[in-house]
Amino acid sequence: MQVSANKVVSINYTLTDNSGVVLDTSNGRGPLNYIQGIGALIPGMENGLEGKSTGDKFQIKVSPENGYGAYVSEMVQQVPMSAFGGQEVTVGMQFEAGSDEQRFIVTVTEINNDMVTVDGNHPLAGKELNFDVEVLEVREATAEELAHGHVHGPGGHHH
Ligand code: ZN
């Protein structure tokens, strides 16, 4: 069966950056199961998987535009330490920020005396992504899975 909209697809994948550093992998965690065509994966992955079949092994190169977006320097901000209400702040910590309409995660990237630099970009923003992919299984999604927008059973939701 081929990957197309409303199919449940099971894949193994390894994601590397352009210098070959592994950023993410399903190895040791089990396959990723998702529903094709509903925006569960970044556009570049769904496009690259469309039409592939069980057993196919291939590479997908994803541009930032089809991945996690361009790196937006305006999303890097300096915040006074006093804004954190006295809690200990360290580089690498993540906080939720934004308004009720749009919540996003910011990461502390630098601390300089009393100024804290926070970055609201996705960690993979602005990066070209290289996926090694193997398609393990393709099947029809059930009506219930489509209604819920996620995969049920092994490797998916249980409820
Ligand atoms: Zn469900």
Coordinates of N, CA, C and O and ligand atoms in Angstrom, one line a residue, residues 144-145 148-152 157 159, ligand 1:
E144 N -12.5 6.3 13.5 CA -12.3 6.8 14.8 C -10.9 7.6 14.9 O -10.8 8.6 15.5
E145 N -9.9 7.0 14.3 CA -8.6 7.6 14.2 C -8.6 9.0 13.5 O -8.0 10.0 13.9
H148 N -10.3 11.5 15.7 CA -9.5 12.0 16.8 C -8.2 12.7 16.3 O -7.6 13.4 17.1
G149 N -7.8 12.4 15.1 CA -6.6 13.0 14.5 C -5.3 12.4 15.0 O -4.3 13.1 15.0
H150 N -5.4 11.2 15.5 CA -4.2 10.5 15.9 C -4.4 9.0 15.8 O -5.5 8.5 15.6
V151 N -3.2 8.3 15.9 CA -3.2 6.8 15.6 C -3.6 6.1 16.9 O -3.1 6.5 18.0
H152 N -4.3 5.1 16.9 CA -4.6 4.2 18.0 C -3.8 2.9 17.9 O -3.3 2.6 16.9
H157 N -2.1 6.2 20.5 CA -2.9 6.5 21.7 C -3.7 5.3 22.2 O -4.1 4.5 21.5
H159 N -6.9 4.7 24.7 CA -7.9 5.2 25.6 C -9.3 4.6 25.4 O -9.4 3.6 24.8
Ligands
ZN1 ZN -8.1 8.7 20.0

